[in-house]
Each structure stands twice: as structure tokens, then as C-alpha cells.
CSV table of C-alpha atoms and ligand atoms in Angstrom, one decimal:
chain,number,residue,atom,x,y,z
A,1,MET,CA,-29.4,28.5,-11.8
A,2,PRO,CA,-26.1,29.5,-10.1
A,3,GLU,CA,-23.0,27.8,-11.4
A,4,HIS,CA,-22.4,25.6,-8.4
A,5,ASP,CA,-25.8,24.0,-8.9
A,6,THR,CA,-24.8,22.6,-12.3
A,7,PRO,CA,-22.8,19.7,-11.1
A,8,HIS,CA,-21.5,18.3,-14.3
A,9,HIS,CA,-20.6,21.7,-15.7
A,10,ASP,CA,-16.8,21.0,-15.8
A,11,SER,CA,-15.7,24.4,-17.0
A,12,PRO,CA,-12.3,25.5,-15.5
A,13,ALA,CA,-14.1,28.1,-13.4
A,14,ALA,CA,-16.6,25.6,-12.0
A,15,LEU,CA,-13.8,23.2,-11.1
A,16,ALA,CA,-11.8,25.9,-9.5
A,17,ALA,CA,-14.8,27.0,-7.4
A,18,LEU,CA,-15.4,23.4,-6.4
A,19,ALA,CA,-11.7,23.0,-5.4
A,20,GLY,CA,-12.1,26.2,-3.3
A,21,ALA,CA,-15.2,24.8,-1.6
A,22,ILE,CA,-13.4,21.5,-0.9
A,23,ARG,CA,-10.7,23.4,0.9
A,24,ASP,CA,-13.2,25.3,3.0
A,25,TRP,CA,-15.1,22.1,3.9
A,26,ALA,CA,-11.8,20.4,4.8
A,27,ARG,CA,-11.0,23.2,7.2
A,28,GLU,CA,-14.4,23.0,8.8
A,29,LEU,CA,-14.0,19.3,9.3
A,30,GLY,CA,-10.7,19.7,11.2
A,31,PHE,CA,-8.1,19.2,8.5
A,32,GLN,CA,-5.2,21.6,8.7
A,33,ALA,CA,-4.2,21.4,5.0
A,34,LEU,CA,-5.4,20.0,1.7
A,35,GLY,CA,-3.8,19.6,-1.7
A,36,ILE,CA,-4.7,18.1,-5.0
A,37,CYS,CA,-2.5,16.3,-7.5
A,38,ALA,CA,-2.7,14.2,-10.6
A,39,THR,CA,-2.0,10.5,-10.6
A,40,THR,CA,1.7,10.4,-11.7
A,41,LEU,CA,3.8,9.7,-8.6
A,42,ALA,CA,7.3,9.6,-10.0
A,43,PRO,CA,9.9,9.4,-8.6
A,44,HIS,CA,8.2,7.9,-5.5
A,45,ASP,CA,7.2,4.8,-7.4
A,46,ARG,CA,10.8,3.9,-8.3
A,47,ARG,CA,12.0,4.6,-4.7
A,48,LEU,CA,9.3,2.4,-3.2
A,49,GLN,CA,10.2,-0.4,-5.6
A,50,GLU,CA,13.9,-0.1,-4.6
A,51,TRP,CA,13.0,-0.2,-0.9
A,52,VAL,CA,10.9,-3.3,-1.3
A,53,ASP,CA,13.5,-5.0,-3.5
A,54,ALA,CA,16.1,-4.4,-0.9
A,55,GLY,CA,13.9,-6.2,1.7
A,56,LEU,CA,13.8,-3.1,4.0
A,57,HIS,CA,10.1,-3.7,4.8
A,58,GLY,CA,10.8,-6.8,6.9
A,59,ASP,CA,7.7,-8.9,7.6
A,60,MET,CA,5.3,-6.2,6.3
A,61,ASP,CA,4.2,-8.4,3.3
A,62,TYR,CA,1.5,-6.0,2.4
A,63,MET,CA,4.2,-3.6,1.2
A,64,GLU,CA,4.9,-5.9,-1.7
A,65,ARG,CA,1.6,-7.5,-2.1
A,66,HIS,CA,-0.2,-4.6,-3.8
A,67,GLY,CA,2.3,-4.2,-6.6
A,68,GLU,CA,1.5,-1.4,-9.0
A,69,LYS,CA,-1.7,-0.5,-7.2
A,70,ARG,CA,0.6,1.5,-4.8
A,71,TRP,CA,2.1,3.8,-7.3
A,72,ARG,CA,-0.6,3.7,-10.0
A,73,PRO,CA,-3.7,5.2,-8.5
A,74,GLU,CA,-5.7,4.2,-11.6
A,75,ALA,CA,-4.8,0.6,-11.0
A,76,LEU,CA,-6.2,0.8,-7.4
A,77,VAL,CA,-9.4,2.7,-8.3
A,78,PRO,CA,-10.0,2.7,-12.1
A,79,GLY,CA,-11.1,6.0,-13.5
A,80,THR,CA,-9.1,8.1,-10.9
A,81,LEU,CA,-8.0,11.4,-12.2
A,82,ARG,CA,-7.1,13.3,-9.0
A,83,LEU,CA,-5.8,12.6,-5.5
A,84,ILE,CA,-6.9,14.9,-2.7
A,85,SER,CA,-4.4,14.7,0.1
A,86,VAL,CA,-5.2,16.0,3.6
A,87,ARG,CA,-3.2,16.6,6.8
A,88,MET,CA,-4.4,16.4,10.4
A,89,ASP,CA,-2.2,17.5,13.3
A,90,TYR,CA,-2.1,15.3,16.3
A,91,ARG,CA,0.4,16.6,18.9
A,92,HIS,CA,-1.3,17.4,22.1
A,93,ASP,CA,-0.3,19.1,25.3
A,94,GLY,CA,0.7,16.6,28.0
A,95,ALA,CA,3.8,15.2,29.5
A,96,GLU,CA,7.0,16.5,28.0
A,97,PRO,CA,8.3,13.6,25.7
A,98,LEU,CA,11.9,14.1,26.6
A,99,ALA,CA,11.2,13.9,30.3
A,100,VAL,CA,9.4,10.6,29.8
A,101,LEU,CA,12.1,9.2,27.6
A,102,GLN,CA,14.8,10.1,30.2
A,103,ASP,CA,12.9,8.3,33.0
A,104,PRO,CA,13.6,4.6,32.7
A,105,GLU,CA,10.8,3.7,35.0
A,106,ARG,CA,8.2,5.3,32.8
A,107,ALA,CA,6.7,4.1,29.5
A,108,TYR,CA,7.1,6.1,26.4
A,109,VAL,CA,4.1,5.7,24.0
A,110,SER,CA,4.6,7.5,20.7
A,111,ARG,CA,2.6,10.7,20.6
A,112,TYR,CA,0.3,9.6,17.8
A,113,ALA,CA,-1.1,6.7,19.8
A,114,LEU,CA,-2.1,8.4,23.1
A,115,GLY,CA,-5.7,9.2,22.2
A,116,ARG,CA,-8.4,7.8,19.9
A,117,ASP,CA,-7.4,5.8,16.9
A,118,TYR,CA,-6.8,8.2,14.1
A,119,HIS,CA,-7.9,5.8,11.4
A,120,LYS,CA,-11.5,5.9,12.7
A,121,LEU,CA,-11.6,9.6,13.2
A,122,MET,CA,-10.0,10.6,9.9
A,123,ARG,CA,-12.0,8.1,7.9
A,124,ALA,CA,-15.2,9.4,9.3
A,125,ARG,CA,-14.2,13.0,8.5
A,126,LEU,CA,-13.0,12.1,5.0
A,127,ALA,CA,-16.4,10.3,4.4
A,128,ARG,CA,-18.2,13.5,5.4
A,129,LEU,CA,-15.9,15.5,3.0
A,130,ALA,CA,-16.7,13.0,0.2
A,131,GLU,CA,-20.4,13.3,0.9
A,132,ARG,CA,-20.3,17.1,0.6
A,133,ILE,CA,-18.4,16.8,-2.7
A,134,ALA,CA,-21.0,14.3,-4.0
A,135,GLU,CA,-23.9,16.6,-3.0
A,136,ARG,CA,-22.3,19.4,-5.1
A,137,ARG,CA,-21.4,17.1,-8.0
A,138,PRO,CA,-23.6,14.0,-7.9
A,139,GLY,CA,-22.4,10.8,-9.6
A,140,SER,CA,-18.7,11.6,-8.8
A,141,ALA,CA,-16.5,8.7,-7.8
A,142,LEU,CA,-14.9,9.4,-4.4
A,143,ARG,CA,-12.9,6.9,-2.4
A,144,ALA,CA,-11.3,7.7,1.0
A,145,PHE,CA,-8.1,6.2,2.4
A,146,VAL,CA,-6.3,6.6,5.7
A,147,ASP,CA,-3.0,4.8,6.2
A,148,SER,CA,-4.2,2.2,3.7
A,149,ALA,CA,-1.4,-0.1,2.6
A,150,PRO,CA,-2.0,0.4,-1.2
A,151,VAL,CA,-1.5,4.2,-1.0
A,152,LEU,CA,1.9,5.9,-1.1
A,153,GLU,CA,0.7,8.6,1.2
A,154,ARG,CA,3.9,10.7,1.7
A,155,GLY,CA,4.6,10.6,-2.0
A,156,VAL,CA,1.0,11.7,-2.8
A,157,ALA,CA,1.2,14.5,-0.2
A,158,GLN,CA,4.5,15.8,-1.6
A,159,LYS,CA,2.9,15.9,-5.1
A,160,ALA,CA,-0.1,17.7,-3.7
A,161,GLY,CA,2.1,20.4,-2.1
A,162,LEU,CA,1.8,19.4,1.6
A,163,GLY,CA,5.5,19.2,2.3
A,164,TRP,CA,8.8,17.5,1.5
A,165,ILE,CA,10.0,14.0,2.4
A,166,GLY,CA,12.8,14.6,4.9
A,167,LYS,CA,15.9,12.6,5.7
A,168,ASN,CA,13.9,10.8,8.4
A,169,THR,CA,11.5,9.8,5.6
A,170,LEU,CA,8.6,11.8,7.2
A,171,LEU,CA,6.7,14.4,5.4
A,172,ILE,CA,7.6,17.8,6.8
A,173,HIS,CA,6.0,21.2,6.3
A,174,PRO,CA,8.0,24.4,7.1
A,175,ARG,CA,5.1,25.7,9.3
A,176,ALA,CA,3.8,22.4,10.7
A,177,GLY,CA,6.8,20.1,11.2
A,178,SER,CA,5.8,16.4,10.9
A,179,TRP,CA,3.4,15.7,13.8
A,180,PHE,CA,0.5,14.9,11.6
A,181,PHE,CA,-1.4,12.2,9.8
A,182,LEU,CA,-2.2,11.9,6.2
A,183,GLY,CA,-5.3,10.8,4.4
A,184,GLU,CA,-6.6,10.9,0.8
A,185,ILE,CA,-9.6,10.9,-1.4
A,186,TYR,CA,-9.3,9.4,-4.9
A,187,THR,CA,-11.7,10.9,-7.4
A,188,ASP,CA,-12.6,11.1,-11.1
A,189,ILE,CA,-13.3,14.9,-10.9
A,190,PRO,CA,-10.7,16.7,-13.0
A,191,LEU,CA,-10.0,19.3,-10.3
A,192,PRO,CA,-7.2,21.9,-10.9
A,193,VAL,CA,-4.0,20.6,-9.4
A,194,ASP,CA,-1.7,22.3,-6.9
A,195,ALA,CA,2.0,22.8,-7.4
A,196,GLU,CA,4.0,20.0,-5.9
A,197,PHE,CA,6.2,20.9,-2.9
A,198,GLY,CA,9.5,22.0,-4.2
A,199,GLY,CA,12.9,21.1,-2.8
A,200,VAL,CA,14.1,19.2,0.2
A,201,HIS,CA,14.8,21.6,3.1
A,202,CYS,CA,16.8,19.4,5.5
A,203,GLY,CA,20.0,21.1,4.4
A,204,SER,CA,23.1,19.7,6.1
A,205,CYS,CA,21.2,18.7,9.3
A,206,THR,CA,21.5,15.0,10.2
A,207,ALA,CA,19.9,15.2,13.7
A,208,CYS,CA,17.4,12.5,12.9
A,209,LEU,CA,19.9,10.1,11.5
A,210,ASP,CA,22.3,10.6,14.4
A,211,VAL,CA,19.7,10.2,17.2
A,212,CYS,CA,18.1,7.0,16.0
A,213,PRO,CA,18.6,4.5,18.9
A,214,THR,CA,18.8,1.5,16.6
A,215,ARG,CA,20.7,3.1,13.7
A,216,ALA,CA,17.8,2.3,11.4
A,217,PHE,CA,18.7,4.6,8.6
A,218,VAL,CA,20.7,3.0,5.8
A,219,ALA,CA,21.2,6.4,4.3
A,220,PRO,CA,19.4,9.8,4.4
A,221,PHE,CA,15.8,9.2,3.2
A,222,VAL,CA,16.1,5.4,3.4
A,223,LEU,CA,14.9,3.6,6.5
A,224,ASP,CA,15.5,-0.1,7.2
A,225,ALA,CA,12.1,-0.8,8.8
A,226,ARG,CA,13.4,-4.0,10.4
A,227,ARG,CA,15.5,-1.9,12.8
A,228,CYS,CA,13.0,0.8,13.4
A,229,ILE,CA,11.5,0.7,17.0
A,230,SER,CA,8.2,1.6,15.5
A,231,TYR,CA,8.3,-1.6,13.5
A,232,LEU,CA,9.8,-3.7,16.3
A,233,THR,CA,7.2,-2.6,18.9
A,234,ILE,CA,4.1,-2.3,16.6
A,235,GLU,CA,4.4,-4.4,13.4
A,236,LEU,CA,6.6,-7.3,14.4
A,237,HIS,CA,4.6,-10.3,15.6
A,238,GLY,CA,7.4,-12.5,16.9
A,239,ALA,CA,10.4,-12.1,19.2
A,240,ILE,CA,12.3,-8.8,19.2
A,241,PRO,CA,15.9,-9.5,18.0
A,242,VAL,CA,18.0,-9.6,21.2
A,243,GLU,CA,20.6,-7.2,19.9
A,244,LEU,CA,17.9,-4.5,19.4
A,245,ARG,CA,16.3,-4.8,22.8
A,246,ALA,CA,18.7,-2.6,24.8
A,247,PRO,CA,18.5,0.4,22.4
A,248,ILE,CA,14.7,0.3,22.6
A,249,GLY,CA,15.0,1.7,26.1
A,250,ASN,CA,11.6,2.5,27.5
A,251,ARG,CA,9.8,2.9,24.2
A,252,VAL,CA,6.8,0.5,24.5
A,253,PHE,CA,4.8,1.5,21.4
A,254,GLY,CA,6.4,3.3,18.5
A,255,CYS,CA,9.2,5.8,18.6
A,256,ASP,CA,9.3,9.6,18.0
A,257,ASP,CA,13.0,10.3,18.4
A,258,CYS,CA,13.6,11.2,14.7
A,259,GLN,CA,10.7,13.7,15.0
A,260,LEU,CA,11.6,15.1,18.4
A,261,VAL,CA,15.0,16.3,17.2
A,262,CYS,CA,13.8,17.7,13.9
A,263,PRO,CA,14.3,21.5,14.0
A,264,TRP,CA,11.2,22.0,11.8
A,265,ASN,CA,9.0,20.6,14.6
A,266,LYS,CA,9.6,23.8,16.6
A,267,PHE,CA,6.9,25.1,14.2
A,268,ALA,CA,4.5,22.3,14.8
A,269,GLN,CA,1.0,23.3,15.8
A,270,HIS,CA,-0.7,21.6,18.7
A,271,SER,CA,-3.9,19.8,17.8
A,272,GLY,CA,-7.3,21.1,19.1
A,273,GLU,CA,-8.9,17.7,18.5
A,274,SER,CA,-10.2,16.5,21.9
A,275,ASP,CA,-10.2,12.9,20.6
A,276,PHE,CA,-6.4,13.0,20.4
A,277,ARG,CA,-6.1,13.9,24.1
A,278,PRO,CA,-4.0,11.3,26.0
A,279,ARG,CA,-6.2,8.6,27.7
A,280,HIS,CA,-5.5,6.8,31.0
A,281,GLY,CA,-2.4,8.9,31.6
A,282,LEU,CA,-0.6,7.0,28.8
A,283,ASP,CA,1.6,10.0,28.1
A,284,ASP,CA,3.4,9.5,31.4
A,285,ALA,CA,2.6,6.0,32.9
A,286,ALA,CA,4.8,3.8,35.1
A,287,LEU,CA,6.1,0.7,33.4
A,288,VAL,CA,5.2,-1.5,36.4
A,289,ALA,CA,1.6,-0.2,36.5
A,290,LEU,CA,1.0,-0.9,32.8
A,291,PHE,CA,2.7,-4.4,33.1
A,292,SER,CA,0.2,-5.3,35.8
A,293,TRP,CA,-2.9,-4.8,33.6
A,294,SER,CA,-4.8,-8.0,33.0
A,295,ALA,CA,-5.9,-8.9,29.4
A,296,GLU,CA,-9.4,-7.6,30.4
A,297,GLU,CA,-8.0,-4.3,31.7
A,298,PHE,CA,-5.9,-4.0,28.5
A,299,GLY,CA,-9.0,-4.5,26.4
A,300,GLU,CA,-11.2,-2.1,28.4
A,301,ARG,CA,-8.7,0.7,28.7
A,302,LEU,CA,-7.2,0.6,25.2
A,303,ALA,CA,-10.2,-0.2,23.0
A,304,GLY,CA,-10.5,2.6,20.4
A,305,THR,CA,-6.8,3.6,20.6
A,306,PRO,CA,-4.1,2.5,18.2
A,307,LEU,CA,-2.6,0.4,21.0
A,308,TYR,CA,-5.5,-2.0,21.0
A,309,ARG,CA,-4.4,-3.9,17.9
A,310,LEU,CA,-1.2,-4.8,19.5
A,311,GLY,CA,-3.0,-7.3,21.8
A,312,HIS,CA,-2.2,-8.1,25.4
A,313,GLU,CA,0.6,-10.6,24.6
A,314,ARG,CA,2.7,-8.1,22.5
A,315,TRP,CA,2.0,-5.4,25.0
A,316,LEU,CA,3.6,-7.5,27.7
A,317,ARG,CA,6.5,-8.4,25.3
A,318,ASN,CA,7.2,-4.7,24.8
A,319,LEU,CA,6.8,-3.8,28.5
A,320,ALA,CA,9.1,-6.7,29.5
A,321,VAL,CA,11.9,-5.3,27.3
A,322,ALA,CA,11.5,-1.8,28.8
A,323,LEU,CA,11.5,-3.2,32.3
A,324,GLY,CA,14.7,-5.1,31.5
A,325,ASN,CA,16.2,-1.8,30.3
A,326,GLY,CA,15.3,0.0,33.5
A,327,PRO,CA,16.7,0.0,37.0
A,328,PRO,CA,16.7,-3.2,39.0
A,329,SER,CA,14.1,-2.1,41.6
A,330,ASP,CA,12.1,-4.5,43.8
A,331,ALA,CA,8.9,-3.4,42.1
A,332,ALA,CA,10.3,-4.2,38.6
A,333,ARG,CA,11.7,-7.6,39.7
A,334,ALA,CA,8.4,-8.5,41.4
A,335,ALA,CA,6.3,-7.5,38.4
A,336,LEU,CA,8.5,-9.6,36.1
A,337,ALA,CA,8.5,-12.6,38.4
A,338,ALA,CA,4.7,-12.5,38.5
A,339,ARG,CA,4.7,-13.0,34.7
A,340,ALA,CA,7.5,-15.6,34.5
A,341,GLY,CA,5.0,-18.4,34.0
A,342,HIS,CA,2.8,-16.6,31.5
A,343,PRO,CA,1.1,-19.1,29.1
A,344,SER,CA,2.6,-17.3,26.0
A,345,GLU,CA,6.1,-18.5,25.1
A,346,LEU,CA,6.7,-15.0,23.5
A,347,VAL,CA,6.0,-13.3,26.9
A,348,ARG,CA,7.9,-15.9,28.9
A,349,GLU,CA,11.0,-15.5,26.8
A,350,HIS,CA,11.1,-11.7,27.0
A,351,VAL,CA,10.4,-11.8,30.7
A,352,ALA,CA,13.2,-14.2,31.2
A,353,TRP,CA,15.5,-11.9,29.2
A,354,ALA,CA,14.5,-8.9,31.4
A,355,ILE,CA,14.9,-10.9,34.7
A,356,ALA,CA,18.4,-11.9,33.6
A,357,ARG,CA,19.3,-8.3,32.7
A,358,LEU,CA,18.1,-7.0,36.1
A,359,ALA,CA,20.1,-9.7,37.9
A,360,ARG,CA,23.4,-8.5,36.4
B,1,LIG,C1,5.0,1.0,6.4
B,1,LIG,C2,4.9,2.2,7.3
B,1,LIG,C3,5.7,2.4,8.4
B,1,LIG,C4,6.9,1.4,8.6
B,1,LIG,C5,8.0,1.9,7.6
B,1,LIG,C6,8.3,3.4,7.6
B,1,LIG,C7,9.0,3.9,6.4
B,1,LIG,N1,9.7,5.0,6.5
B,1,LIG,O1,8.7,3.4,5.3
B,1,LIG,C8,7.2,1.7,10.1
B,1,LIG,C9,6.5,0.7,10.9
B,1,LIG,C10,8.7,1.6,10.5
B,1,LIG,C11,6.6,3.1,10.3
B,1,LIG,C12,7.0,3.9,11.3
B,1,LIG,C13,6.4,5.2,11.5
B,1,LIG,N2,5.3,5.7,10.9
B,1,LIG,CO1,4.5,4.9,9.4
B,1,LIG,N3,3.7,4.2,7.8
B,1,LIG,C14,3.9,3.2,7.0
B,1,LIG,C15,3.0,3.2,5.8
B,1,LIG,C16,1.8,2.2,6.0
B,1,LIG,C17,3.7,3.0,4.4
B,1,LIG,C18,5.0,3.8,4.3
B,1,LIG,C19,5.7,3.3,3.0
B,1,LIG,O2,5.1,3.3,2.0
B,1,LIG,N4,7.0,3.0,3.1
B,1,LIG,C20,7.8,2.7,2.0
B,1,LIG,C21,8.8,3.8,1.7
B,1,LIG,C22,9.7,3.5,0.5
B,1,LIG,O3,8.1,4.9,1.5
B,1,LIG,P1,8.3,6.3,2.2
B,1,LIG,O4,8.8,6.0,3.6
B,1,LIG,O5,7.2,7.2,2.0
B,1,LIG,O6,9.6,6.7,1.4
B,1,LIG,C23,9.8,7.7,0.6
B,1,LIG,C24,11.1,8.4,0.9
B,1,LIG,O7,11.9,7.6,1.6
B,1,LIG,C25,11.5,8.8,-0.4
B,1,LIG,N5,12.9,8.5,-0.7
B,1,LIG,C26,13.5,7.3,-0.9
B,1,LIG,N6,14.8,7.5,-1.3
B,1,LIG,C27,15.0,8.8,-1.4
B,1,LIG,C28,16.1,9.6,-1.8
B,1,LIG,C29,15.9,11.0,-1.9
B,1,LIG,C30,17.1,11.7,-2.3
B,1,LIG,C31,14.7,11.6,-1.5
B,1,LIG,C32,14.6,13.1,-1.6
B,1,LIG,C33,13.6,10.8,-1.1
B,1,LIG,C34,13.8,9.5,-1.1
B,1,LIG,O8,10.8,8.2,-1.4
B,1,LIG,C35,10.0,7.2,-0.8
B,1,LIG,C36,8.7,7.1,-1.7
B,1,LIG,O9,8.0,8.4,-1.7
B,1,LIG,C37,2.4,4.7,5.8
B,1,LIG,C38,1.0,4.9,5.3
B,1,LIG,C39,1.0,4.8,3.8
B,1,LIG,N7,0.1,4.0,3.3
B,1,LIG,O10,1.7,5.4,3.1
B,1,LIG,C40,2.6,5.1,7.3
B,1,LIG,C41,3.1,6.5,7.6
B,1,LIG,C42,4.2,6.9,6.7
B,1,LIG,N8,3.6,6.5,9.0
B,1,LIG,C43,3.4,7.5,9.7
B,1,LIG,C44,3.9,7.6,11.0
B,1,LIG,C45,3.2,8.7,11.9
B,1,LIG,C46,4.9,6.8,11.5
B,1,LIG,C47,5.7,7.0,12.8
B,1,LIG,C48,6.0,8.4,13.2
B,1,LIG,C49,4.9,6.3,14.0
B,1,LIG,C50,5.6,6.3,15.3
B,1,LIG,N9,5.7,7.3,16.1
B,1,LIG,O11,6.1,5.2,15.7
B,1,LIG,C51,7.0,6.1,12.5
B,1,LIG,C52,8.1,7.0,11.9
B,1,LIG,C53,9.3,6.2,11.5
B,1,LIG,C54,9.9,6.8,10.2
B,1,LIG,N10,11.0,7.5,10.4
B,1,LIG,O12,9.4,6.6,9.1
B,1,LIG,C55,2.6,8.6,9.0
B,1,LIG,C56,3.6,9.7,8.5
B,1,LIG,C57,3.1,11.1,8.6
B,1,LIG,C58,4.2,12.0,8.1
B,1,LIG,N11,4.3,13.2,8.7
B,1,LIG,O13,5.1,11.7,7.3
B,1,LIG,C59,2.0,7.7,7.7
B,1,LIG,C60,1.9,8.5,6.4
B,1,LIG,C61,0.6,7.2,8.2
B,1,LIG,C62,-0.5,8.3,8.1
B,1,LIG,N12,-1.6,8.0,7.4
B,1,LIG,O14,-0.4,9.4,8.7
B,1,LIG,N13,5.7,3.3,9.3
B,2,LIG,S1,11.1,6.1,14.8
B,2,LIG,FE1,12.9,5.9,16.2
B,2,LIG,S2,13.8,3.9,15.7
B,2,LIG,FE2,12.4,4.5,13.9
B,2,LIG,S3,13.8,5.6,12.5
B,2,LIG,FE3,12.9,7.2,13.9
B,2,LIG,S4,14.4,7.4,15.6
B,2,LIG,FE4,14.9,5.4,14.5
């Protein structure tokens, strides 16, 4: 019987062979990198705690709710010995981001959100990877996560050798930049671990800190989520603070500025994943056109994309802010006037703000 058919034979050679096979399967499933680490996440545990204690997470209560489950993988999934971290690139060809950002009549949707929701795609792929591992080693515990609140994904990825955490707090790899998603499998298989990624290679560069439209970085490596446009346009449920509306510009869902200026992103690979291709011209759409979508059109067009969970009301909130930041064209004024009596107080207030801005 060949060695790989003796699943519970945990000799170092058998485990090394299994780790090699897992890397091959991951590549076949469309992941660009995979690393393995043990369950100790220091110093990321302490930093997370400091971040939450300082209240920098805003209304994202789930950041504090999970307590030690976030930094102690064994507390989240008892019996966990190893964390398998994977990377999937998402940047696609399409409209040039800077050209869209510089055109105040267009809507900037962050590049990760233009195609199919990555949670679904990556979770399905990770489930397939877990199945293949279980076929080779029946009885193994394998649990997949993608962007799950209880997992400290960037810390795990750094420990597993996938890159360093940059001053913009994103995970960066010297040959891949930061335009990628992360996912994990927690397992009880004592696989050989990879070397953690050594060093922080941002040098004296502060491009990301300087470009941030809302000055959201408290210090290098520390983000005040409450000021980040990604938080304001995606996570925040209520009104966008008035003083932060103008710097949002035409960013209607998320923000990429601190990635667009990062010199390491010159080396980012474009994704070959057809599911991440922009849908409905979202990479370069006119604000007025998107603002005219009814709730039904919003639902039909955006189902299956990350934008869907925003809901029509917050979609209109964000678009109203962007229209208020744009030129006072007749089309923008008419579009806003048509929504001035919207049933939602949230929408009405942002529309009124935008109308007042354009009247100045
Ligand atoms: C909450 C959250 C947000 C919040 C808060 C972001 C933040 N920086 O914390 C908001 C809504 C603002 C956000 C925005 C975005 N997010 Co987000 N987000 C998350 C989530 C769910 C948790 C992040 C978290 O734990 N934050 C808490 C802080 C403390 O942790 P951290 O940011 O990792 O911080 C580390 C460093 O700051 C470092 N650190 C702290 N102090 C110091 C000091 C020194 C000296 C050093 C070296 C390090 C250091 O240690 C911390 C712990 O490791 C993760 C998924 C997950 N479960 O992990 C996705 C995730 C981080 N987001 C992701 C993405 C893509 C984005 C956006 C690019 C989306 C967009 N285009 O709008 C932006 C980027 C904004 C930014 N600059 O971070 C990806 C990042 C991929 C990557 N390459 O890094 C993730 C991993 C989701 C995924 N599965 O792919 N996000
Ligand atoms: S995503 Fe935009 S708003 Fe958020 S920290 Fe980066 S540059 Fe600032």
C-alpha cells in the first residue's frame, strides 16, 4: 500500500507529502498562494486587543464580541493544531481606477466588489479543498473560513508566510501587492509549518497614509475604522457624519486609495477568475444612472455581488453623497429632486444635504 493511502500514518514524511499535495490542489482550485502556521498568533493578538480597546472599530460590535476566539484558534475550533491560509487575487482588467476617481460624475466601486461575491466563491473552493484533504486523511477535522469575524485573517496570513502587514494595514506580498482576498482552513492535522513572513517592507514610504481622503490612519499600521470610507459606505448603518461626506468624493462602495498608491501593487497579478469580472458596467458607471435604479432593479442587478447586502436604502444614501460632491448639472439636480420625498428618513436627509451642496 503506498504511503499516501495510509491516512493516519503521521510520520514527518507522510505529513510533508500531504502538505505538498494540499499546495497542488489549492493551485488547481484557483488559489495563488497557500501557507501553513501553528495556532500562536502573537503579536497580532495584543494589537487587536489594543485596537478594540481604543474603540477604533466603531459600530462593528462583532469585533469585540468574539473575544479570545479571534486570537486563540483552539478556542474557536477545539482541537485545532494548524491554520491553512490561502490567497486569491481579484484585480481584473476594466476601467482604469484613477480615471474613474477623477471623474466626479462617475461612481467609484471598490475593485473587490465589481463581480461575484468572493465569500461564496472562496467558501465553495475551500470546501472542495477540505474534501480532498479528508479523502486523503479520513476523520480529519477541517473547517473553512472566509472573512469570518472570529478569524484574524491578516495575522494568520503573516504567520503562514503569505506577506507582511503594511502601514495601510493590508497584507502585502512583494510579488502580488495587496489586491487579494484571504481565507483559511482550521485543522487538527499536525502538518509541517511554513516560516512566517519576515520583516515589514514598507521602508520610509508613507504614500497610503498621506493619500487617505478622510485621514483615517491614527499612526502607521493603525486604522481608525470610523473614518475609513470602506466602513462609512459599507459597514455603517446610520447617517454618514457630515464632516466626512465631502472627502468621500465619488466613492460609493468601499475605497481603494491606500492600495492604488502602494508601490508594491505594481507587481500585482490580474485575476483570471471570470466570476470576478465587473458586472453591469459597475467599474465605470454614471452616478445619475445608478441613482435611478428602483429597489427591484437594485435587487435584480446586484444579487450575488458584495453590493447586495448594502440594500437599496444605503445604496441611495451613498450615491446621494457622491452626487452632492459632483458638479451641479441639471441631471444631478433632477435625479436628487426625484428622491427628495423618499420614504426613508436616511435617504431624505442625505438627498437634502446633496441638494443644498449643489445649490451653493
Ligand atoms: C473589520 C474589517 C474591515 C474594517 C476595518 C479595517 C482594519 N484595518 O481593521 C473596514 C470596514 C474599515 C475594512 C476595510 C477594508 N477591508 Co476589510 N476586513 C475586516 C475584517 C473583517 C477584520 C479586520 C480586523 O481584524 N481588524 C482589526 C485590526 C486590529 O486587525 P488588522 O487590520 O489585521 O490589524 C493588524 C495590523 O494593524 C497590525 N498592527 C497593529 N499595530 C501594528 C504596529 C506595527 C508596528 C505593525 C508592524 C503591525 C501592527 O496588527 C494587527 C493585527 O494583526 C477582515 C477579515 C478578517 N476576519 O480578518 C477584512 C479584511 C482585512 N478586509 C479586506 C479588504 C479587502 C478591505 C478593503 C480593501 C475593502 C475596500 N476596498 O473597501 C478595505 C481596506 C481598508 C484598510 N486600509 O484596511 C481583506 C484584506 C486583504 C489584504 N490583502 O489584506 C480582509 C482580510 C478580508 C478578506 N477575507 O480578504 N475592513
Ligand atoms: S480604504 Fe480609503 S478611506 Fe480607508 S484607510 Fe484606505 S485610503 Fe483611507
